[in-house]
Short mmCIF file of C-alpha atoms in Angstrom, two decimals:
data_model
loop_
_atom_site.label_atom_id
_atom_site.label_comp_id
_atom_site.label_asym_id
_atom_site.label_seq_id
_atom_site.Cartn_x
_atom_site.Cartn_y
_atom_site.Cartn_z
CA ASN A 3 0.00 0.00 0.00
CA ILE A 4 2.85 2.36 0.78
CA ILE A 5 4.46 1.78 -2.60
CA HIS A 6 1.30 2.63 -4.52
CA SER A 7 0.10 5.53 -2.34
CA SER A 8 0.16 9.08 -3.66
CA GLY A 9 2.25 11.93 -2.24
CA THR A 10 5.83 12.20 -1.11
CA VAL A 11 7.74 9.59 0.86
CA GLY A 12 7.52 11.85 3.93
CA ASP A 13 3.72 11.97 3.70
CA GLU A 14 3.58 8.21 3.33
CA MET A 15 5.79 7.64 6.37
CA THR A 16 3.75 10.12 8.39
CA HIS A 17 0.58 8.25 7.53
CA TYR A 18 2.26 4.92 8.33
CA LEU A 19 3.43 6.15 11.73
CA TYR A 20 -0.02 7.54 12.48
CA VAL A 21 -1.61 4.15 11.70
CA LEU A 22 0.94 2.42 13.93
CA GLN A 23 0.23 4.86 16.73
CA SER A 24 -3.54 4.34 16.38
CA ILE A 25 -3.03 0.59 16.64
CA THR A 26 -0.74 0.99 19.68
CA LEU A 27 -3.11 3.26 21.58
CA ASN A 28 -6.20 1.22 20.73
CA LEU A 29 -4.60 -1.79 22.40
CA LEU A 30 -5.34 0.11 25.63
CA GLU A 31 -9.03 0.54 24.78
CA PRO A 32 -10.28 -2.74 26.34
CA ARG A 33 -8.57 -1.88 29.64
CA ALA A 34 -10.02 1.63 29.55
CA LYS A 35 -13.55 0.30 29.01
CA THR A 36 -13.41 -2.61 31.49
CA PRO A 37 -14.49 -1.58 34.99
CA VAL A 38 -12.89 -2.98 38.12
CA ASP A 39 -15.00 -5.69 39.72
CA PRO A 40 -15.04 -5.08 43.51
CA TYR A 41 -15.48 -8.83 44.04
CA ASN A 42 -12.62 -9.92 41.76
CA GLN A 43 -9.93 -11.48 43.96
CA GLU A 44 -7.06 -10.73 41.54
CA GLN A 45 -7.92 -7.04 41.46
CA ARG A 46 -8.34 -6.96 45.23
CA ASP A 47 -4.87 -8.47 45.55
CA LEU A 48 -3.46 -5.72 43.34
CA LEU A 49 -5.06 -3.08 45.55
CA GLN A 50 -3.62 -4.76 48.64
CA SER A 51 -0.19 -4.77 47.02
CA LEU A 52 -0.46 -0.99 46.52
CA ARG A 53 -1.14 -0.58 50.22
CA GLN A 54 1.60 -2.96 51.34
CA MET A 55 4.30 -1.37 49.13
CA ALA A 56 3.43 2.07 50.49
CA PHE A 57 3.32 1.17 54.18
CA GLU A 58 5.38 -2.01 54.51
CA LEU A 59 8.05 -0.16 56.52
CA ASP A 60 5.45 1.13 58.97
CA MET A 61 3.75 -2.21 59.51
CA ASP A 62 3.52 -3.35 63.11
CA PRO A 63 5.25 -6.76 63.61
CA THR A 64 2.33 -7.80 65.79
CA ALA A 65 -0.22 -6.86 63.11
CA SER A 66 -0.71 -10.51 62.28
CA ASN A 67 -2.13 -11.01 65.78
CA PHE A 68 -4.81 -8.32 65.24
CA SER A 69 -8.41 -9.36 65.08
CA THR A 70 -10.21 -9.24 61.74
CA ASP A 71 -12.02 -6.03 62.62
CA ARG A 72 -8.81 -4.37 63.82
CA ARG A 73 -6.99 -5.43 60.65
CA LYS A 74 -9.82 -4.03 58.48
CA SER A 75 -9.65 -0.75 60.39
CA VAL A 76 -5.89 -0.48 59.81
CA CYS A 77 -6.29 -1.29 56.11
CA ALA A 78 -9.09 1.26 55.71
CA LYS A 79 -6.92 3.92 57.34
CA GLU A 80 -4.03 3.14 55.00
CA PHE A 81 -6.27 3.15 51.91
CA LYS A 82 -7.48 6.57 53.01
CA LYS A 83 -3.85 7.74 53.17
CA LEU A 84 -3.42 6.37 49.66
CA GLY A 85 -6.15 8.74 48.52
CA PHE A 86 -9.12 6.41 48.00
CA SER A 87 -12.57 7.82 48.72
CA ASN A 88 -14.09 4.42 49.55
CA ASN A 89 -11.35 3.35 51.93
CA SER A 90 -13.28 0.30 53.16
CA ASN A 91 -13.68 -0.98 49.58
CA PRO A 92 -11.28 0.96 47.29
CA ALA A 93 -12.35 -1.04 44.22
CA LEU A 94 -15.51 1.11 44.12
CA ASP A 95 -13.32 4.11 43.21
CA LEU A 96 -12.24 2.25 40.07
CA LYS A 97 -15.64 1.30 38.66
CA ARG A 98 -15.77 4.36 36.40
CA THR A 99 -15.07 3.74 32.71
CA PRO A 100 -12.89 5.15 31.47
CA PRO A 101 -10.37 4.59 33.03
CA GLY A 102 -11.54 1.20 34.33
CA LEU A 103 -8.74 -1.32 34.78
CA LEU A 104 -6.28 1.02 33.09
CA ALA A 105 -6.01 3.23 36.17
CA LEU A 106 -5.29 0.23 38.39
CA ASP A 107 -2.66 -1.03 35.92
CA ASN A 108 -0.96 2.37 35.97
CA MET A 109 -0.86 2.56 39.76
CA VAL A 110 0.50 -0.97 40.09
CA TYR A 111 3.12 -0.31 37.39
CA PHE A 112 4.26 2.89 39.12
CA SER A 113 4.45 1.25 42.55
CA SER A 114 6.42 -1.76 41.30
CA HIS A 115 8.80 -0.08 38.82
CA TYR A 116 9.39 3.13 40.79
CA HIS A 117 8.98 1.84 44.32
CA ASP A 118 11.03 4.53 46.09
CA THR A 119 9.32 7.37 44.22
CA TYR A 120 5.92 5.80 44.90
CA SER A 121 6.60 5.40 48.63
CA ARG A 122 7.94 8.94 48.88
CA PHE A 123 4.87 10.29 47.06
CA VAL A 124 2.43 8.54 49.41
CA LEU A 125 4.29 9.13 52.67
CA GLU A 126 5.05 12.76 51.88
CA ASN A 127 1.41 13.57 51.22
CA SER A 128 -0.05 11.44 53.99
CA SER A 129 2.11 13.34 56.49
CA ARG A 130 0.97 16.78 55.34
CA GLU A 131 -1.67 18.72 57.20
CA ASP A 132 -5.29 18.12 56.30
CA LYS A 133 -6.56 19.35 52.93
CA HIS A 134 -3.02 20.03 51.64
CA GLU A 135 -2.25 16.41 50.78
CA CYS A 136 -2.25 15.33 47.15
CA PRO A 137 -4.35 12.10 47.07
CA PHE A 138 -2.42 9.49 45.10
CA ALA A 139 -5.34 7.25 44.11
CA ARG A 140 -7.71 10.04 43.11
CA SER A 141 -4.92 11.80 41.22
CA SER A 142 -3.98 8.59 39.40
CA ILE A 143 -7.55 7.88 38.35
CA GLN A 144 -8.13 11.41 37.08
CA LEU A 145 -4.74 11.51 35.38
CA THR A 146 -5.54 8.28 33.52
CA VAL A 147 -8.85 9.79 32.38
CA LEU A 148 -6.96 12.90 31.26
CA LEU A 149 -4.39 10.90 29.27
CA CYS A 150 -7.17 8.85 27.65
CA ASP A 151 -8.85 12.08 26.60
CA ILE A 152 -5.66 13.71 25.25
CA LEU A 153 -4.54 10.60 23.36
CA ARG A 154 -8.09 9.66 22.31
CA ILE A 155 -7.84 6.19 23.85
CA GLY A 156 -11.14 4.40 23.46
CA GLU A 157 -12.13 6.39 20.37
CA PRO A 158 -12.08 4.93 16.85
CA PRO A 159 -9.10 5.90 14.65
CA SER A 160 -9.65 8.90 12.43
CA GLU A 161 -8.69 8.61 8.77
CA THR A 162 -8.16 12.36 8.62
CA GLY A 163 -6.01 12.57 11.77
CA GLN A 164 -2.88 14.67 11.47
CA HIS A 165 -1.23 14.25 14.87
CA TYR A 166 1.19 11.53 15.86
CA TYR A 167 3.80 11.40 18.61
CA PRO A 168 7.22 9.91 17.77
CA MET A 169 8.02 9.15 21.41
CA PHE A 170 5.41 6.36 21.42
CA PHE A 171 7.74 4.30 19.23
CA ALA A 172 10.88 4.87 21.31
CA GLN A 173 10.37 2.20 24.01
CA ASP A 174 8.08 -0.48 25.39
CA ARG A 175 5.26 0.15 27.92
CA VAL A 176 5.31 3.76 26.82
CA PHE A 177 1.83 4.59 28.14
CA GLU A 178 2.65 3.35 31.64
CA GLU A 179 5.98 5.19 31.54
CA LEU A 180 4.16 8.35 30.44
CA PHE A 181 1.78 7.94 33.36
CA CYS A 182 4.72 7.59 35.78
CA LEU A 183 6.21 10.85 34.51
CA CYS A 184 2.90 12.69 34.66
CA ILE A 185 1.93 11.55 38.17
CA GLN A 186 5.22 12.98 39.43
CA LEU A 187 4.52 16.13 37.46
CA LEU A 188 1.09 16.37 39.10
CA ASN A 189 2.62 16.13 42.58
CA LYS A 190 5.19 18.80 41.67
CA THR A 191 2.50 21.14 40.29
CA TRP A 192 0.34 20.52 43.38
CA LYS A 193 3.16 21.78 45.60
CA GLU A 194 3.92 24.75 43.33
CA MET A 195 0.27 25.82 43.48
CA ARG A 196 0.10 25.20 47.25
CA ALA A 197 -3.14 23.46 46.48
CA THR A 198 -5.78 22.08 48.81
CA GLN A 199 -8.46 19.47 48.16
CA GLU A 200 -10.77 22.22 46.88
CA ASP A 201 -8.19 23.09 44.20
CA PHE A 202 -8.04 19.58 42.74
CA ASP A 203 -9.81 20.45 39.48
CA LYS A 204 -7.64 23.57 39.01
CA VAL A 205 -4.48 21.47 39.40
CA MET A 206 -5.75 18.97 36.83
CA GLN A 207 -6.42 21.81 34.37
CA VAL A 208 -2.84 23.05 34.75
CA VAL A 209 -1.46 19.50 34.35
CA ARG A 210 -3.56 19.03 31.20
CA GLU A 211 -2.10 22.25 29.82
CA GLN A 212 1.45 21.19 30.70
CA ILE A 213 1.03 17.84 28.95
CA THR A 214 -0.71 19.15 25.82
CA ARG A 215 1.76 22.00 25.37
CA THR A 216 4.67 19.59 25.68
CA LEU A 217 3.15 17.09 23.25
CA THR A 218 2.69 19.89 20.73
CA SER A 219 6.47 20.16 20.44
CA LYS A 220 6.55 16.47 19.32
CA PRO A 221 9.28 15.19 21.69
CA THR A 222 11.06 12.19 20.20
CA SER A 223 11.60 10.38 23.51
CA LEU A 224 10.15 10.20 27.01
CA GLU A 225 13.34 11.67 28.42
CA LEU A 226 12.93 14.73 26.22
CA PHE A 227 9.26 14.88 27.25
CA ARG A 228 10.31 14.81 30.91
CA THR A 229 12.80 17.66 30.42
CA LYS A 230 10.31 19.86 28.59
CA VAL A 231 7.32 19.23 30.80
CA HIS A 232 9.24 19.87 34.04
CA ALA A 233 10.54 23.14 32.61
CA LEU A 234 6.93 24.16 32.00
CA ASN A 235 6.17 24.84 35.66
CA TYR A 236 3.12 26.60 37.09
CA SER A 237 4.62 30.10 36.88
CA GLU A 238 5.48 29.54 33.20
CA ILE A 239 1.92 28.40 32.52
CA LEU A 240 0.59 31.61 34.09
CA LYS A 241 2.92 33.72 31.92
CA LEU A 242 1.90 31.85 28.77
CA ARG A 243 -1.79 32.23 29.61
CA GLN A 244 -1.41 35.96 30.10
CA THR A 245 0.54 36.40 26.87
CA GLU A 246 -1.91 34.30 24.86
CA ARG A 247 -4.86 36.16 26.34
CA MET A 248 -3.37 39.43 25.18
CA HIS A 249 -2.60 38.02 21.74
CA GLN A 250 -6.05 36.46 21.54
CA GLU A 251 -7.55 39.88 22.05
CA GLU A 252 -5.00 41.01 19.47
CA THR A 253 -4.14 44.08 21.49
CA LEU A 254 -0.42 43.75 20.78
CA ALA A 255 -0.55 43.79 16.98
CA PRO A 256 0.40 47.29 15.74
CA PRO A 257 -2.39 47.38 13.12
CA VAL A 258 -4.95 46.58 15.82
CA VAL A 259 -3.48 49.21 18.14
CA GLU A 260 -3.77 51.75 15.32
CA LEU A 261 -7.37 50.68 14.64
CA ARG A 262 -8.12 50.98 18.34
CA GLU A 263 -6.82 54.55 18.44
CA ARG A 264 -8.88 55.48 15.38
CA LEU A 265 -12.05 54.04 16.88
CA LYS A 266 -11.58 55.62 20.31
CA PRO A 267 -12.75 59.20 19.47
CA GLU A 268 -15.90 57.91 17.79
CA LEU A 269 -16.80 55.68 20.73
CA LEU A 270 -15.98 58.38 23.26
CA GLU A 271 -18.38 60.65 21.42
CA LEU A 272 -21.02 57.93 21.72
CA ILE A 273 -20.47 57.72 25.49
CA LYS A 274 -20.62 61.53 25.78
CA GLN A 275 -23.95 61.58 23.99
CA GLN A 276 -25.30 58.90 26.31
CA ARG A 277 -24.21 60.92 29.36
CA LEU A 278 -25.91 64.08 28.09
CA ASN A 279 -29.08 62.16 27.24
CA ARG A 280 -29.08 60.76 30.75
CA LEU A 281 -28.76 64.25 32.23
CA CYS A 282 -31.69 65.35 30.08
CA GLU A 283 -33.80 62.59 31.63
CA GLY A 284 -32.84 63.84 35.08
CA THR A 285 -32.33 62.24 38.49
CA LEU A 286 -34.07 62.37 41.88
CA PHE A 287 -31.67 63.44 44.63
CA ARG A 288 -31.97 63.49 48.42
CA LYS A 289 -31.13 66.68 50.27
CA ILE A 290 -29.99 65.96 53.84
CA SER A 291 -31.06 68.57 56.37
CA SER A 292 -28.55 69.32 59.12
CA ARG A 293 -31.23 70.36 61.61
CA ARG A 294 -34.09 67.88 61.51
CA ARG A 295 -32.06 65.06 59.95
CA GLN A 296 -34.93 64.51 57.50
CA ASP A 297 -34.47 63.78 53.83
CA LYS A 298 -35.99 66.14 51.31
CA LEU A 299 -36.29 65.25 47.65
CA TRP A 300 -35.35 67.42 44.72
CA TYR A 301 -35.01 66.79 41.01
CA CYS A 302 -32.45 68.04 38.51
CA ARG A 303 -32.34 67.68 34.73
CA LEU A 304 -30.65 69.23 31.72
CA SER A 305 -32.63 71.05 29.07
CA PRO A 306 -32.87 69.34 25.64
CA ASN A 307 -30.63 72.01 24.08
CA HIS A 308 -27.97 71.35 26.76
CA LYS A 309 -27.88 75.02 27.79
CA VAL A 310 -29.72 75.11 31.15
CA LEU A 311 -29.89 72.95 34.30
CA HIS A 312 -33.40 72.92 35.79
CA TYR A 313 -33.98 71.83 39.38
CA GLY A 314 -36.49 72.11 42.21
CA ASP A 315 -38.01 70.38 45.24
CA VAL A 316 -40.49 67.55 44.60
CA GLU A 317 -42.79 65.41 46.71
CA GLU A 318 -42.19 61.78 47.68
CA GLY A 319 -43.24 59.40 44.90
CA THR A 320 -42.73 61.92 42.10
CA GLU A 321 -41.19 60.35 39.02
CA ASN A 322 -39.78 62.23 36.06
CA PRO A 323 -41.44 65.62 36.66
CA PRO A 324 -41.85 67.86 33.57
CA ILE A 325 -39.16 70.44 33.06
CA GLU A 326 -41.72 73.28 33.42
CA SER A 327 -42.43 72.29 37.03
CA LEU A 328 -38.79 72.86 38.05
CA GLN A 329 -38.66 76.54 38.92
CA GLU A 330 -34.92 76.98 39.57
CA LYS A 331 -32.37 76.99 36.76
CA ILE A 332 -28.67 77.54 36.13
CA PRO A 333 -27.29 78.42 32.70
CA VAL A 334 -24.55 75.99 31.73
CA ALA A 335 -22.44 78.95 30.59
CA ASP A 336 -22.37 80.22 34.20
CA ILE A 337 -20.92 76.98 35.64
CA LYS A 338 -17.35 77.68 36.74
CA ALA A 339 -16.20 74.42 38.30
CA LEU A 340 -17.14 70.86 39.30
CA LEU A 341 -16.06 69.65 42.76
CA THR A 342 -16.20 66.12 44.17
CA GLY A 343 -15.70 64.44 47.55
CA LYS A 344 -13.98 66.44 50.28
CA ASP A 345 -13.74 69.51 48.08
CA CYS A 346 -17.52 69.93 48.10
CA PRO A 347 -18.81 72.76 50.35
CA HIS A 348 -21.44 70.52 51.96
CA MET A 349 -18.80 67.87 52.84
CA LYS A 350 -16.11 70.01 54.45
CA GLU A 351 -17.72 69.95 57.91
CA LYS A 352 -18.70 66.26 57.88
CA SER A 353 -17.05 64.08 60.53
CA SER A 354 -15.26 60.87 59.66
CA GLY A 355 -17.15 57.59 59.77
CA LYS A 356 -18.24 54.70 57.59
CA GLN A 357 -21.60 56.23 56.72
CA ASN A 358 -20.09 59.63 56.02
CA LYS A 359 -17.39 57.95 53.92
CA GLU A 360 -20.09 56.42 51.72
CA VAL A 361 -21.83 59.80 51.40
CA LEU A 362 -18.48 61.42 50.64
CA ASP A 363 -17.91 59.13 47.66
CA LEU A 364 -21.30 60.11 46.22
CA SER A 365 -21.01 63.88 46.69
CA PHE A 366 -20.36 66.50 44.02
CA SER A 367 -21.01 70.24 43.64
CA ILE A 368 -21.10 72.77 40.83
CA LEU A 369 -19.88 76.33 41.36
CA TYR A 370 -21.54 79.00 39.27
CA ASP A 371 -21.86 82.75 38.79
CA VAL A 372 -19.33 85.37 39.81
CA GLU A 373 -20.33 85.25 43.48
CA GLU A 374 -19.33 81.61 43.87
CA TYR A 375 -22.80 80.17 44.40
CA ASN A 376 -22.93 76.39 44.51
CA LEU A 377 -25.42 73.58 43.96
CA ASN A 378 -24.71 70.49 46.05
CA PHE A 379 -25.54 66.90 45.09
CA ILE A 380 -25.49 63.53 46.83
CA ALA A 381 -25.97 60.88 44.15
CA PRO A 382 -28.29 57.93 44.91
CA SER A 383 -25.66 55.44 43.65
CA LYS A 384 -22.10 55.24 42.40
CA TYR A 385 -23.39 54.74 38.86
CA GLU A 386 -25.47 57.94 39.00
CA PHE A 387 -22.47 59.77 40.47
CA CYS A 388 -20.35 58.72 37.49
CA LEU A 389 -23.07 59.61 34.99
CA TRP A 390 -23.52 63.11 36.39
CA THR A 391 -19.85 63.95 36.88
CA ASP A 392 -19.09 62.68 33.37
CA GLY A 393 -21.99 64.64 31.90
CA LEU A 394 -21.02 67.85 33.71
CA ASN A 395 -17.40 67.44 32.58
CA VAL A 396 -18.66 67.11 28.98
CA LEU A 397 -20.64 70.35 29.39
CA LEU A 398 -17.51 72.04 30.73
CA GLY A 399 -15.43 70.77 27.80
CA ARG A 400 -13.34 68.43 29.94
CA GLU A 401 -12.50 64.74 29.72
CA MET A 402 -14.68 62.09 31.35
CA THR A 403 -12.65 60.49 34.14
CA SER A 404 -15.03 58.04 35.85
CA GLU A 405 -14.33 54.32 36.18
CA TYR A 406 -17.53 53.53 34.24
CA THR A 407 -16.30 55.51 31.25
CA LYS A 408 -13.11 53.47 31.09
CA SER A 409 -15.00 50.20 31.50
CA GLU A 410 -17.60 51.05 28.86
CA LEU A 411 -14.94 52.30 26.43
CA ASP A 412 -13.01 49.03 26.78
CA ILE A 413 -16.17 46.99 26.15
CA LEU A 414 -17.17 49.03 23.10
CA LEU A 415 -13.64 48.95 21.68
CA SER A 416 -13.41 45.20 22.15
CA MET A 417 -16.77 44.61 20.46
CA GLU A 418 -16.04 46.98 17.59
CA ILE A 419 -12.57 45.55 16.93
CA LYS A 420 -13.92 41.99 16.93
CA LEU A 421 -16.59 42.99 14.43
CA ARG A 422 -14.02 44.68 12.20
CA LEU A 423 -11.74 41.61 12.34
CA LEU A 424 -14.40 38.96 11.67
CA ASP A 425 -13.23 38.54 8.07
CA LEU A 426 -9.65 38.08 9.30
CA GLU A 427 -10.41 35.25 11.70
CA ASN A 428 -7.58 32.67 11.85
CA ILE A 429 -5.48 34.88 9.57
CA PRO A 430 -2.27 36.17 11.20
CA ILE A 431 -2.03 39.95 11.27
CA PRO A 432 1.49 41.15 10.35
CA ASP A 433 3.33 43.45 12.73
CA THR A 434 4.62 45.61 9.89
CA PRO A 435 2.86 46.76 6.70
CA PRO A 436 3.85 45.08 3.43
CA PRO A 437 6.55 46.88 1.40
CA VAL A 438 5.42 49.42 -1.17
CA PRO A 439 6.17 48.10 -4.68
CA LYS A 440 8.51 49.97 -6.99
CA PRO A 441 6.90 52.53 -9.30
CA PRO A 442 6.20 51.37 -12.88
CA SER A 443 8.64 52.24 -15.66
CA ASN A 444 6.01 54.53 -17.28
CA TYR A 445 2.52 55.79 -16.61
CA ASN A 446 1.05 55.32 -20.09
CA PHE A 447 -1.94 53.33 -18.88
CA CYS A 448 -4.54 54.82 -21.29
CA TYR A 449 -5.02 53.39 -24.75
CA ASP A 450 -4.42 55.91 -27.53
CA PHE A 451 -7.65 55.85 -29.55
CA SER A 452 -6.33 58.41 -32.07
CA HIS A 453 -4.47 55.70 -33.94
CA ALA A 454 -7.57 53.49 -34.08
CA GLU A 455 -9.71 56.32 -35.55
CA GLN A 456 -7.23 56.83 -38.37
#
């Protein structure tokens, strides 16, 4: 078949290796789909061997004289240290398929071929304080599920598959050896993250990322895989995530930065218009009396032509009073300054305190006329405070400085840029513009019809 296949020799060998890999990995499929039988004596013996190899040095010489109940209690305690949830019958932890028998095979292989590392793993974690121990059995089961998912064990071979891993042809028992490397990686990552039991899923996500990123580089041997995956520690994963997030948003590409700067004035104008429209709708404010400590309500709104602020006292329950009912008014041209927080005249004499601090953050004043009259506000919410201070700054010809303006501008810019770049999806954007071609030798582009008429 190889001789008569189309394409180059390299393509043929790639396809041949992919088929070999599919066959190799699918040999694991029956083990992945066969659950552990809790009543199978052979499997129970394997589980007991895991316990004995982990705690054989700590076994009491008189343990053989223990009663059956006492011996079961000791075994259950040791299975719990191994990280089994059902410590009285650990086989129940292995009934899930996948990984089925494959997880048990991996644990037994690790304990028998890397006995010192296995014992150190179990004893180190069983001696840690509660919640900070990395459970060996649970980690092994989940890691086997993860490897089955990454390597598509249990799935039918794909005729259009493009990925193959050369290291799977470098030695025997490669899947078990890969598991042994990855379970040590998991323990290392657990300690780097200072994880607790609640962080188990987060640790598995990081381990998945470490494995998949390393496999992407197509290591040719397990030793090379070990070197690369251990160099990809938790801090490196965080750096890569941050960099990729920035590149995913395409904020670093110079053309996108230029597009962002071009869009910003237009979107800022949109936000300004929204602020002025909101001021035209008006807001109900509370006026705190210093004598009776009673709240009085008053309403303020901007005229539709943006030239006059109308305000006046209103009764409780009044909503959106007409502009004609607001007797007081201030021409926008007379406004001299906008003050916020401690600079406001009605806040200068307030004492410190939590309640006053909240009021302080919602206070603003406008100074107007030559005699330094002022109109004092206490906004009903932080959002209204930002809307009014932004709107008043727009009327005064100043920049909007509120946190909501920055947040809304970022959202609008992100949406607009994504819409503009929809046609360029999955197309790399160059950092530099393409070179300008050389000018033509002449500019005689028009056909001379005078010769044709003759």
